[in-house]
Coordinates of C-alpha atoms and ligand atoms in Angstrom, one line a residue:
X1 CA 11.5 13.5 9.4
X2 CA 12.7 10.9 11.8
X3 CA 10.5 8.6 13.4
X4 CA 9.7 8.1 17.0
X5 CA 7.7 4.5 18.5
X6 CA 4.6 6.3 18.8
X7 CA 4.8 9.5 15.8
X8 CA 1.1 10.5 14.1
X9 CA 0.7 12.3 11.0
X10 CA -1.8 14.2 9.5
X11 CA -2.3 13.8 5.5
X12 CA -0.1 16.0 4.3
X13 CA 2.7 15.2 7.1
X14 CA 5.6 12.7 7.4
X15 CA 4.4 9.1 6.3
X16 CA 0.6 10.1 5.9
X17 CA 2.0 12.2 2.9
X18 CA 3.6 9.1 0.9
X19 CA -0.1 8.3 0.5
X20 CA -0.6 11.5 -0.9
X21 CA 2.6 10.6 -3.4
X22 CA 0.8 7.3 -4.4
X23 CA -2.8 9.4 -5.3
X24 CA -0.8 11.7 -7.3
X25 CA 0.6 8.1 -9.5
X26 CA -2.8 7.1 -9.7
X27 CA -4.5 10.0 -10.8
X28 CA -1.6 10.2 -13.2
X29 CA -2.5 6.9 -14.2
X30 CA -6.0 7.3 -14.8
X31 CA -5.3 9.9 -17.5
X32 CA -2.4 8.1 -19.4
X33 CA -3.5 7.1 -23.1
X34 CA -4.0 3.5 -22.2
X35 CA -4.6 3.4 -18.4
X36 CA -4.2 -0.2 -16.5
X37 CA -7.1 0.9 -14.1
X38 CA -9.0 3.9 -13.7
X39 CA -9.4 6.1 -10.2
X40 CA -11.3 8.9 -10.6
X41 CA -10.6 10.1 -6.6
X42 CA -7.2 10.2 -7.0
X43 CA -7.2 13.6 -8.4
X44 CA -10.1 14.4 -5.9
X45 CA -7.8 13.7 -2.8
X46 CA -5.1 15.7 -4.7
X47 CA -7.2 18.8 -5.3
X48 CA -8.5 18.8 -1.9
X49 CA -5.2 18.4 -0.3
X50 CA -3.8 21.3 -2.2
X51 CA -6.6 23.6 -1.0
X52 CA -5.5 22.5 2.7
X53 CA -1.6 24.1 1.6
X54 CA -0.2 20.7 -0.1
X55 CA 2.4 21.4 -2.5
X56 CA 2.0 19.3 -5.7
X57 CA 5.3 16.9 -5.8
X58 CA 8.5 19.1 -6.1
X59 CA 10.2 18.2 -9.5
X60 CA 12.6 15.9 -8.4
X61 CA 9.7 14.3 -6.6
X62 CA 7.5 14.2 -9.8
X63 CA 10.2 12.8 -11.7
X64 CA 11.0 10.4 -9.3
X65 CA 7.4 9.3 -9.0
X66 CA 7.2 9.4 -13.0
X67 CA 10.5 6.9 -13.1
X68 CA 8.2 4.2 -11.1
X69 CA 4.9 4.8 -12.8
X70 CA 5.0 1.7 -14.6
X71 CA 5.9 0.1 -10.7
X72 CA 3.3 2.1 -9.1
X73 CA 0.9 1.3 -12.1
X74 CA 1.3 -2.2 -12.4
X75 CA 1.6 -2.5 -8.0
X76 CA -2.0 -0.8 -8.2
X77 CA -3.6 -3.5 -11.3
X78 CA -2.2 -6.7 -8.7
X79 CA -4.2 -5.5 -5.6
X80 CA -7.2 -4.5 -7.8
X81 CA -6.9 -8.1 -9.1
X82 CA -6.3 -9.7 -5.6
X83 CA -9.8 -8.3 -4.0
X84 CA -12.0 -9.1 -7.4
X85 CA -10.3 -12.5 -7.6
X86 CA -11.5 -13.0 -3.9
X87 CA -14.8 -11.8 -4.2
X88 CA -15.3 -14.2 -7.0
X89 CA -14.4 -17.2 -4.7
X90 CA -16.5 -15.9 -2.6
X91 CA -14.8 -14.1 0.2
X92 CA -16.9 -10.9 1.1
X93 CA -14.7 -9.6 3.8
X94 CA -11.9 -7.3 3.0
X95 CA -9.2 -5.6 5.0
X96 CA -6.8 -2.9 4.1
X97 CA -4.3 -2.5 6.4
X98 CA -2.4 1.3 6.0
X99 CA -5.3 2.3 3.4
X100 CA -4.4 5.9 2.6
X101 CA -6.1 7.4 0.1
X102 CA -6.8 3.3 -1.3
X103 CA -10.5 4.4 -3.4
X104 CA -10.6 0.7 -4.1
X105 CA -14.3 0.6 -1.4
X106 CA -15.7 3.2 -3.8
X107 CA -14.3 2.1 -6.8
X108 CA -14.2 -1.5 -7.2
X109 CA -16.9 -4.2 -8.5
X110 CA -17.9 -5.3 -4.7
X111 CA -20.2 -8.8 -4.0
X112 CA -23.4 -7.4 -2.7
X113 CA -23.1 -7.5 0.6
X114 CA -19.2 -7.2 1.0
X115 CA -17.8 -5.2 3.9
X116 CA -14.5 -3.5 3.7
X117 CA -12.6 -2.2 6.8
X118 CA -9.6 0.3 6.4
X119 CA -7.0 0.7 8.7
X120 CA -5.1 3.9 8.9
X121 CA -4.0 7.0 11.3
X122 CA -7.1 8.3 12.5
X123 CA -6.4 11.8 10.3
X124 CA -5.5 10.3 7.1
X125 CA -9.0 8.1 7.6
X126 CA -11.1 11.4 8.5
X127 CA -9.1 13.6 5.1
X128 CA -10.6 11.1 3.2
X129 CA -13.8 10.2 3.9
X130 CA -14.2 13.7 4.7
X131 CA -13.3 14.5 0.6
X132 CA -15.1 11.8 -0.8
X133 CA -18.1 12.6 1.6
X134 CA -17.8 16.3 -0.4
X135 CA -17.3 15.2 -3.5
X136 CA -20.4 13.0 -3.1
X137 CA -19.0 9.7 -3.3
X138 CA -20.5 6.5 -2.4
X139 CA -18.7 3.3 -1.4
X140 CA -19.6 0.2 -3.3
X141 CA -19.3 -1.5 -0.6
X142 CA -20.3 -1.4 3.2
X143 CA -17.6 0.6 4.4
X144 CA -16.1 1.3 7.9
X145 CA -12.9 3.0 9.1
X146 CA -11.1 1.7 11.2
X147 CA -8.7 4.8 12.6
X148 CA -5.8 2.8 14.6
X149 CA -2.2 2.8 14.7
X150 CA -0.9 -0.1 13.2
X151 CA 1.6 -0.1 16.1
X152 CA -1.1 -0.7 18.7
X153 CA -4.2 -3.3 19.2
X154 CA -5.2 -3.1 16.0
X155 CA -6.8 -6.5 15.8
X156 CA -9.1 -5.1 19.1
X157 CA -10.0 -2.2 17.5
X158 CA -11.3 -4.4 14.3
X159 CA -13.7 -6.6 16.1
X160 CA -14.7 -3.7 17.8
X161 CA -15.7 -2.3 14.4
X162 CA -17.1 -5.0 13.8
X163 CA -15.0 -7.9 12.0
X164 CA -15.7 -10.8 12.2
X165 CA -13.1 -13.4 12.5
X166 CA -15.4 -16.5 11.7
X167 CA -16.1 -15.4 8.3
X168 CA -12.5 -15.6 5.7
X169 CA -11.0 -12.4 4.4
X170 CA -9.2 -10.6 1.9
X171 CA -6.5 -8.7 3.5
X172 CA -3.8 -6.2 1.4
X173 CA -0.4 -4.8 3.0
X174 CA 0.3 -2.2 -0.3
X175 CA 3.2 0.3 0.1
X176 CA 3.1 -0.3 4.1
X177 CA 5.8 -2.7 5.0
X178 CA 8.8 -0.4 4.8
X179 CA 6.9 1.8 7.6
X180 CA 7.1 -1.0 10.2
X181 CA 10.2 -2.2 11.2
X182 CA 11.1 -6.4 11.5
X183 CA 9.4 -7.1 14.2
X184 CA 6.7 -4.8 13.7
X185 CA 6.2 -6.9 10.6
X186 CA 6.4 -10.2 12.6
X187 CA 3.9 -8.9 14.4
X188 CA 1.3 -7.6 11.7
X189 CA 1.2 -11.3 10.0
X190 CA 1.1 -12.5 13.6
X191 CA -2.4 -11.2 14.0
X192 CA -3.2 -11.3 10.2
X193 CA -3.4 -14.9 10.8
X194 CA -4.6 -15.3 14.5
X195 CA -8.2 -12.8 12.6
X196 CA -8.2 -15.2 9.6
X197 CA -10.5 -18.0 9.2
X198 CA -10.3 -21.2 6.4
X199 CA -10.2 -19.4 3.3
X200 CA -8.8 -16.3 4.0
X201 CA -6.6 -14.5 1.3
X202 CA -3.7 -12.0 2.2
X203 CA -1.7 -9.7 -0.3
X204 CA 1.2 -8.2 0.5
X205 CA 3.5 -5.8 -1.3
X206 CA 7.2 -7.1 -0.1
X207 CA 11.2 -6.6 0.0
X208 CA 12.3 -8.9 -2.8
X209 CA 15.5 -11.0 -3.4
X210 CA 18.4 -8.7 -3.0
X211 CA 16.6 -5.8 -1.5
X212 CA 19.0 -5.1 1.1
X213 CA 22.3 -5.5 -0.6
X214 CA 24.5 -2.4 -0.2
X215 CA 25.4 -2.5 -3.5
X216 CA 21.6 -1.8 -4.8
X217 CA 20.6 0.7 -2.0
X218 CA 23.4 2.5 -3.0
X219 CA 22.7 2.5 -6.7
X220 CA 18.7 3.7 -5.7
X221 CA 20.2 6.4 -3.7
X222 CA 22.7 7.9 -6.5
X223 CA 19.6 7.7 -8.9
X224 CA 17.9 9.4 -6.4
X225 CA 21.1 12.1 -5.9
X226 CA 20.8 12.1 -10.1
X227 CA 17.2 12.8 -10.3
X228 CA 17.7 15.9 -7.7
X229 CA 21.1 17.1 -9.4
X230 CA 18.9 17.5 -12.7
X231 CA 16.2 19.6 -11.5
X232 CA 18.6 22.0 -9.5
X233 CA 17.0 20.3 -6.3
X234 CA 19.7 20.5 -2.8
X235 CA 20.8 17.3 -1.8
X236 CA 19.7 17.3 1.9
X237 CA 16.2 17.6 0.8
X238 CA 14.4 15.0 2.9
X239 CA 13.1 12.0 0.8
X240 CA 10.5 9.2 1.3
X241 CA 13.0 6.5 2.3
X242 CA 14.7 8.4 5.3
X243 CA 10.8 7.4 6.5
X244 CA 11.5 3.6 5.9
X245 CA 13.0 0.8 8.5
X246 CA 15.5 -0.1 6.2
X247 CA 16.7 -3.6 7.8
X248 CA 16.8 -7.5 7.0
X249 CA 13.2 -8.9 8.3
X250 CA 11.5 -12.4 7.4
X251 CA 10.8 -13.0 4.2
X252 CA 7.0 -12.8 3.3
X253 CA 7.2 -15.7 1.7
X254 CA 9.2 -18.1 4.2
X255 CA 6.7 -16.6 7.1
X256 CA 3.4 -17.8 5.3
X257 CA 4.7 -20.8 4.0
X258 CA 5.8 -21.7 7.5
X259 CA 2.9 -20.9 9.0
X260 CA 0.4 -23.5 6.4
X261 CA -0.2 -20.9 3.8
X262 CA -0.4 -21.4 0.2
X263 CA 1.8 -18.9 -1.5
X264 CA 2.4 -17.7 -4.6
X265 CA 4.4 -14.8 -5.8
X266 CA 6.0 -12.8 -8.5
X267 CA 8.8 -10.2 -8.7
X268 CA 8.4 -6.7 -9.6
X269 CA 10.1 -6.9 -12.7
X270 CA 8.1 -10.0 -14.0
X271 CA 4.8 -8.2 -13.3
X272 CA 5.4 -5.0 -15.0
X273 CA 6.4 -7.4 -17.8
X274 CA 2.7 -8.8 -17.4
X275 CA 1.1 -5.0 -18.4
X276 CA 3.8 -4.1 -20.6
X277 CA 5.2 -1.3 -18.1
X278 CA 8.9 -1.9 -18.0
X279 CA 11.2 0.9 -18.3
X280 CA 14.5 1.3 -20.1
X281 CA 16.2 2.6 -17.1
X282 CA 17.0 0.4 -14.0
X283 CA 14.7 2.0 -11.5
X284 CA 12.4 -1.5 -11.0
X285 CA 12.3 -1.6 -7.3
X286 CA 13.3 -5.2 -6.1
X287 CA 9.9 -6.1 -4.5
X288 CA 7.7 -8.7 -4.8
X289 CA 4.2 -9.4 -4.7
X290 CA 2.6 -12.1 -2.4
X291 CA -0.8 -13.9 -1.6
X292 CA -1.1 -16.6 0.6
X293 CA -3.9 -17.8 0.8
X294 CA -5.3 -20.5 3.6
X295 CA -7.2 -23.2 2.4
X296 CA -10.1 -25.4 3.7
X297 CA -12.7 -23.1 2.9
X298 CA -15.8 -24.1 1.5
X299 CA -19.3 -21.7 1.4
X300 CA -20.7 -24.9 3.1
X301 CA -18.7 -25.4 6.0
Ligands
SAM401 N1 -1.9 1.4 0.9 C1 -2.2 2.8 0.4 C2 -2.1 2.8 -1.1 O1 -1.4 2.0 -1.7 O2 -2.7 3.7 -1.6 C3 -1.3 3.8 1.1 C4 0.2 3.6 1.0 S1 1.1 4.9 1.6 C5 2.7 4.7 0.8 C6 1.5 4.4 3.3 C7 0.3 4.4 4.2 O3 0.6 3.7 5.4 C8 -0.1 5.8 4.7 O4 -1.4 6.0 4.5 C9 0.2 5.8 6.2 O5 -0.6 6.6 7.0 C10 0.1 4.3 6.5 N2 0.8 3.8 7.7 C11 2.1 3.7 7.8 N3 2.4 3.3 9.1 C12 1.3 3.2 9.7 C13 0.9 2.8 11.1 N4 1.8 2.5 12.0 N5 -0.4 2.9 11.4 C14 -1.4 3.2 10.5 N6 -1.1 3.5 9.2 C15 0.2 3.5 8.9

């Protein structure tokens, strides 16, 4: 599972199968007794990517995913917040950058005329819309893929598409961040903020305070050996975070604030306090969850 400068995956391959991981939360989600949001494709993507030979989360994968559900559950309620809070003030252009198997263009309470672009690998874009195109779904919104590597001209391949950098935008980085490395991520809020007009909003799921200290990726990884040991699962099995860039980068925060962004932000912990999802255990990822948002913007201007 290592990665390579220029590696592609399919849906149920390498990286393009963490999205598959966070469809399985979600669809777990949506039929828990007192659900923060409701997805009814989650369990559509997950059907139709078992019939293609996916293999439902081994058990030390299920439990791990169970041990964050209040994480992944709470993660999901911010973003779905973020983009109707936007659309309220106004802002009918949305982009979401690593989309996966995101049914927020389907599912979500859109402004008429909103557009929503999706970036993703060109495979995990066409497994979706394919399904959803089966299954009969219809976007809420105007919808357009956007099938790019986030690695190359991305920003080229979105005005090609047709974005339009005049008008502001939402933009949401959920569960993508630990795929890029440093200056990958540099680079993404480079261009985030070279495509974004007065007004524009950006959400990004981020390495929180403390993230890197040895001490706590060592404690996530004997969890992790824990959670394995228990359902008889060999150690060497590969996991989700031999796919990450584990290393120091700029924090979220620091970069939009330098660059004359409002920001606000909250740590993991505090928002699963918000929905009442804590859990007894210490498996609260140390991440935090940041909009910047760039003022100036006014439906007048
Ligand atoms: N944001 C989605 C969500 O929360 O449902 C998906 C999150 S999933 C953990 C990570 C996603 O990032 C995958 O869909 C993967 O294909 C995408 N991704 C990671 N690196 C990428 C890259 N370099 N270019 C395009 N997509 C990428």
């Amino acid at each position: 599972m290592a990665r390579t400068d220029d590696d592609s995956w399919d849906i149920t391959e390498s990286v393009g199968a963490t999205a598959l991981g966070v469809a399985w939360a979600r669809s777990q989600e949506s039929t828990s007794e007192c659900p923060l949001y409701t997805d009814p494709y989650a369990e559509v993507f997950i059907a139709e990517a078992v019939t293609r030979g996916w293999e439902l989360p081994q058990r030390h994968m299920a439990e791990r995913i169970r041990s964050i559900s209040g994480y992944a559950a709470s993660r999901t309620k911010w973003f779905d917040e973020f983009f109707i809070a936007a659309g309220a003030a106004g802002i009918e252009q949305a982009v979401i950058l690593a989309a996966g198997l995101d049914a927020r263009a389907w599912r979500l309470p859109w402004n008429d005329g909103s557009v929503v672009y999706e970036i993703d690998q060109p495979k995990v874009l066409a497994f979706k819309t394919e399904t959803l195109r089966a299954h009969g779904a219809a976007p809420a919104a105007r919808y357009v893929a956007v099938p790019v590597d986030l690695r190359r001209d991305w920003p080229q391949a979105l005005r090609e598409a047709g974005f339009d950098a005049g008008e502001p935008t939402a933009w949401a980085a959920e569960g993508l961040l630990p795929y890029l490395p440093a200056d990958g991520q540099d680079l993404l809020f480079e261009r985030i903020a070279a495509l974004s007009a007065k007004g524009s909003r950006v959400a990004v799921e981020a390495f929180g305070a403390g993230f890197f200290d040895p001490e706590y990726l060592a404690s996530r990884r004997e969890r992790l050996r824990q959670l394995r040991e228990q359902a008889g699962v060999p150690d060497d099995t590969p996991d989700v975070a031999d796919l990450w860039f584990i290393e120091e980068r700029t924090e979220v925060t620091d970069w939009f604030s330098a660059h004359g962004w409002e920001v606000s932000t909250i740590d993991a912990a505090d928002l699963m306090k918000r929905y009442n999802r804590t859990t007894d255990d210490d498996t609260t990822p140390r991440t935090a969850f940041v909009e910047a948002r760039l003022s100036g913007y006014s439906p007048d201007n």
